[in-house]
GROMACS .gro file of C-alpha atoms in nm:
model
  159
    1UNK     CA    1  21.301   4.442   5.697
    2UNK     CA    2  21.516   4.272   5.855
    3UNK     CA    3  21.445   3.997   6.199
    4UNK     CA    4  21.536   4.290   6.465
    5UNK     CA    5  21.225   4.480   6.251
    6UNK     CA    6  20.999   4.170   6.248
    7UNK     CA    7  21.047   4.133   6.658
    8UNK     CA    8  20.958   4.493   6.664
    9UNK     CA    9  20.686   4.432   6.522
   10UNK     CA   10  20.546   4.166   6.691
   11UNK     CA   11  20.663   4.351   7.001
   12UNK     CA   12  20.385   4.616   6.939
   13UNK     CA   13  20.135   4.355   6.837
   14UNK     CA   14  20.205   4.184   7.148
   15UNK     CA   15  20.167   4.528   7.374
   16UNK     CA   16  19.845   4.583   7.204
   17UNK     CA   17  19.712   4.242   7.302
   18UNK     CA   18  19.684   4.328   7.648
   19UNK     CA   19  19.407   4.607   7.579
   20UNK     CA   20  19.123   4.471   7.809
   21UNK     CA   21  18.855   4.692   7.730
   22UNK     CA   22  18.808   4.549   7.385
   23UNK     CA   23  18.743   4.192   7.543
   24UNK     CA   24  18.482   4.350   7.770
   25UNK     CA   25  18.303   4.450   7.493
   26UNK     CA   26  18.325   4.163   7.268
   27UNK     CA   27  18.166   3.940   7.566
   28UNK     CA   28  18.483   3.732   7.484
   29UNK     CA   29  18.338   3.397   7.641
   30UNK     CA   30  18.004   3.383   7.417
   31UNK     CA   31  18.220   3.447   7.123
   32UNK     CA   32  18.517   3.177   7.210
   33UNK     CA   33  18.201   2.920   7.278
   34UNK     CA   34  18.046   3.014   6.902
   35UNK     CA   35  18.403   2.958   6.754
   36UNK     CA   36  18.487   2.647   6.931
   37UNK     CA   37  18.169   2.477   6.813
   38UNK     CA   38  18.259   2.536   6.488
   39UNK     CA   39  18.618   2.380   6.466
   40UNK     CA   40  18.817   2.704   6.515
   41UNK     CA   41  19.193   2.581   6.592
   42UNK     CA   42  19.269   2.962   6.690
   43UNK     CA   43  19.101   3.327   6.633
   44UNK     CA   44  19.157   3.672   6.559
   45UNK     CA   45  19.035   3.976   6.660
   46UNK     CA   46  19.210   4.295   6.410
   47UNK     CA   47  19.092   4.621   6.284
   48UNK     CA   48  18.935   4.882   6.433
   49UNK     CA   49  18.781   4.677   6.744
   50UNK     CA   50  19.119   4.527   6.825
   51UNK     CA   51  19.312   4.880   6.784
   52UNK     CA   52  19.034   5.040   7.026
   53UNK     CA   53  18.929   5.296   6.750
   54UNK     CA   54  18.572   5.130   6.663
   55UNK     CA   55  18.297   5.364   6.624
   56UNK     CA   56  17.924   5.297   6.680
   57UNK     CA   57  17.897   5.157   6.337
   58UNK     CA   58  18.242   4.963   6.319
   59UNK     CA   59  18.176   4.607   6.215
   60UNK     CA   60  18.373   4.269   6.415
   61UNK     CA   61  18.683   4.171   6.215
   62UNK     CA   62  18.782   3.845   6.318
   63UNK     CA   63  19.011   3.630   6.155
   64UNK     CA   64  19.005   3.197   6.189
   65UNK     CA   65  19.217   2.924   6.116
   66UNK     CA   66  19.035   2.574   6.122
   67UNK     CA   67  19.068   2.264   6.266
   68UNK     CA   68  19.169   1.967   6.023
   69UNK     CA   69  19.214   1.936   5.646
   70UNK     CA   70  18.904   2.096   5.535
   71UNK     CA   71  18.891   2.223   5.137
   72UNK     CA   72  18.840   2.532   5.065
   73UNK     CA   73  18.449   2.438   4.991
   74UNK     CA   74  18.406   2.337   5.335
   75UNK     CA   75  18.588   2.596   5.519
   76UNK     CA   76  18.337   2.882   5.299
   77UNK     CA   77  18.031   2.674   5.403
   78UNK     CA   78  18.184   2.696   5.758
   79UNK     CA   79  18.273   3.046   5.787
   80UNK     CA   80  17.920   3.133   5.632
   81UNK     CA   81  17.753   2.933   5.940
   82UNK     CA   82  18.027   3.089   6.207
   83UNK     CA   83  18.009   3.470   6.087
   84UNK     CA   84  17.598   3.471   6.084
   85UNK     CA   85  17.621   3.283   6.468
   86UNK     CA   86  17.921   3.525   6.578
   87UNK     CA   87  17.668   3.825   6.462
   88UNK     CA   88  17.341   3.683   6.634
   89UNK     CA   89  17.596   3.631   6.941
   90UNK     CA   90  17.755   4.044   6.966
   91UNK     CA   91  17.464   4.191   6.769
   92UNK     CA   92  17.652   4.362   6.490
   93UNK     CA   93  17.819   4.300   6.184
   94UNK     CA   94  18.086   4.027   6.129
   95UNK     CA   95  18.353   3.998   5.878
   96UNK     CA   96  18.484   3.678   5.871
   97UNK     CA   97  18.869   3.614   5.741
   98UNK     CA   98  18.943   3.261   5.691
   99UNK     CA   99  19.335   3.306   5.717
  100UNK     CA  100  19.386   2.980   5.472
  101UNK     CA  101  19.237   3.158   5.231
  102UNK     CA  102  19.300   3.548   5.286
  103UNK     CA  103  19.609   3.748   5.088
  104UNK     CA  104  19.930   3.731   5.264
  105UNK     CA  105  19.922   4.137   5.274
  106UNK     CA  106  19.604   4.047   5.464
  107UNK     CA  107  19.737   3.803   5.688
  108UNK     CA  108  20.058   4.012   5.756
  109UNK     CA  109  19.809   4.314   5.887
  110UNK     CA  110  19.598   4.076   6.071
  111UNK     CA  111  19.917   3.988   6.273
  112UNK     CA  112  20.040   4.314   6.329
  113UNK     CA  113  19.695   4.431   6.518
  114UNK     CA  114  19.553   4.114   6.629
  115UNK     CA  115  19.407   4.031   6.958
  116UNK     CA  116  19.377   3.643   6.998
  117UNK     CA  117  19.012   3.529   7.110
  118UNK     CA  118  19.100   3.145   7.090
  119UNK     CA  119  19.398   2.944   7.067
  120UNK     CA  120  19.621   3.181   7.346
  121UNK     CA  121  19.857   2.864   7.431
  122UNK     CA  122  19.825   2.662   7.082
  123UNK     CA  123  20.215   2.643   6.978
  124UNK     CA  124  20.044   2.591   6.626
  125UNK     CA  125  19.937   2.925   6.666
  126UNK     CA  126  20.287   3.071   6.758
  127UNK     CA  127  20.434   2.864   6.438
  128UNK     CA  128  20.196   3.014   6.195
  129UNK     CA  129  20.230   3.368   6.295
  130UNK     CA  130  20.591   3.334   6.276
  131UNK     CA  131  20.592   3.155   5.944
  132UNK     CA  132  20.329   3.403   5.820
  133UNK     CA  133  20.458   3.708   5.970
  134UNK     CA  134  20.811   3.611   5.801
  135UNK     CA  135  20.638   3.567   5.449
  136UNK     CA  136  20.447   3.894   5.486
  137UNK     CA  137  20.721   4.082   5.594
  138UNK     CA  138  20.950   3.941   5.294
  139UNK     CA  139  20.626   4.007   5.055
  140UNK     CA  140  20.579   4.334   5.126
  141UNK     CA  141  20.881   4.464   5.022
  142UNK     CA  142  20.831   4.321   4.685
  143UNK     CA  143  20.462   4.440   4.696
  144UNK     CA  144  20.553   4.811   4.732
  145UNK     CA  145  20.808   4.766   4.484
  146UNK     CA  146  20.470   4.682   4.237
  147UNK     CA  147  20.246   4.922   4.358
  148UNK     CA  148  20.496   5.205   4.253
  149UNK     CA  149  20.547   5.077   3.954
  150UNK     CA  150  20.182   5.056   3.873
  151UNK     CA  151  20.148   5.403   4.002
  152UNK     CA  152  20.395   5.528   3.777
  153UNK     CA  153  20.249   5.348   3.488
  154UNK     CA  154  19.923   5.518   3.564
  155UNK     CA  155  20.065   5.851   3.614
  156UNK     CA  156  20.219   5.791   3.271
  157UNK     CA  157  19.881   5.742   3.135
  158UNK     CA  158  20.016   5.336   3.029
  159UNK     CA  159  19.708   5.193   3.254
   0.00000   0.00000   0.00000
């Protein structure tokens, strides 16, 4: 894809952003105050809450990037702590992405549907979705490229 595609795309992202009713629902303060308390530089909200097609038993996909040099140790520990407050706080289920740590096929979906809940102004925000979005964008090509190949080797019977 090439950079026209990748504006495009962040074009639509951007356009879905401004869906309100999603925020209404979410009680976006309470959950901002959770995630601030626990170091959250900025915070996602993708999948089916953030593309308005949750259902009565969709769960809360939100995606976080911490504050500071934390290890991966301390940033599970973290998350563990933020996604059982973030559930107690909306009353349903939370998946928790921490985006240091998530696939870059992950990350590059994430930013493709996400609406932000923290971090709207943060220009570290804006440099990671652009250097992510980039990577993901590059990765994907190479991604499909395997995943046909592995489907051919299992329609082939060689897997």
């Amino acid at each position: 894809m090439d950079f026209d595609g990748v504006g495009e795309l962040l074009a639509r992202s951007i356009a879905a952003e401004r869906q309100t009713d999603v925020f209404a629902l979410l009680e976006q303060a309470r959950v901002a105050e959770v995630l601030s308390r626990h170091g959250v530089r900025f915070a996602y909200l993708f999948g089916s809450q953030a593309r308005g097609t949750a259902r009565a038993d969709s769960d809360l996909d939100v995606a976080v990037r911490f504050d500071g040099d934390r290890d991966a140790d301390a940033r599970f520990g973290v998350a563990l702590r933020l996604g059982a407050e973030l559930e107690a706080a909306v009353g349903i289920t939370v998946d928790l992405v921490d985006l240091e740590a998530a696939p870059l096929r992950l990350v590059g979906r994430i930013l493709t549907e996400r609406l932000v809940l923290v971090g709207q102004d943060d220009p570290e925000r804006v440099a990671f979705e652009v250097r992510q979005f980039k990577l993901a964008v590059d990765f994907e090509h190479h991604a499909a490229e395997l995943d046909r190949a592995l489907l051919g080797a299992m329609a082939r019977g060689d897997r």
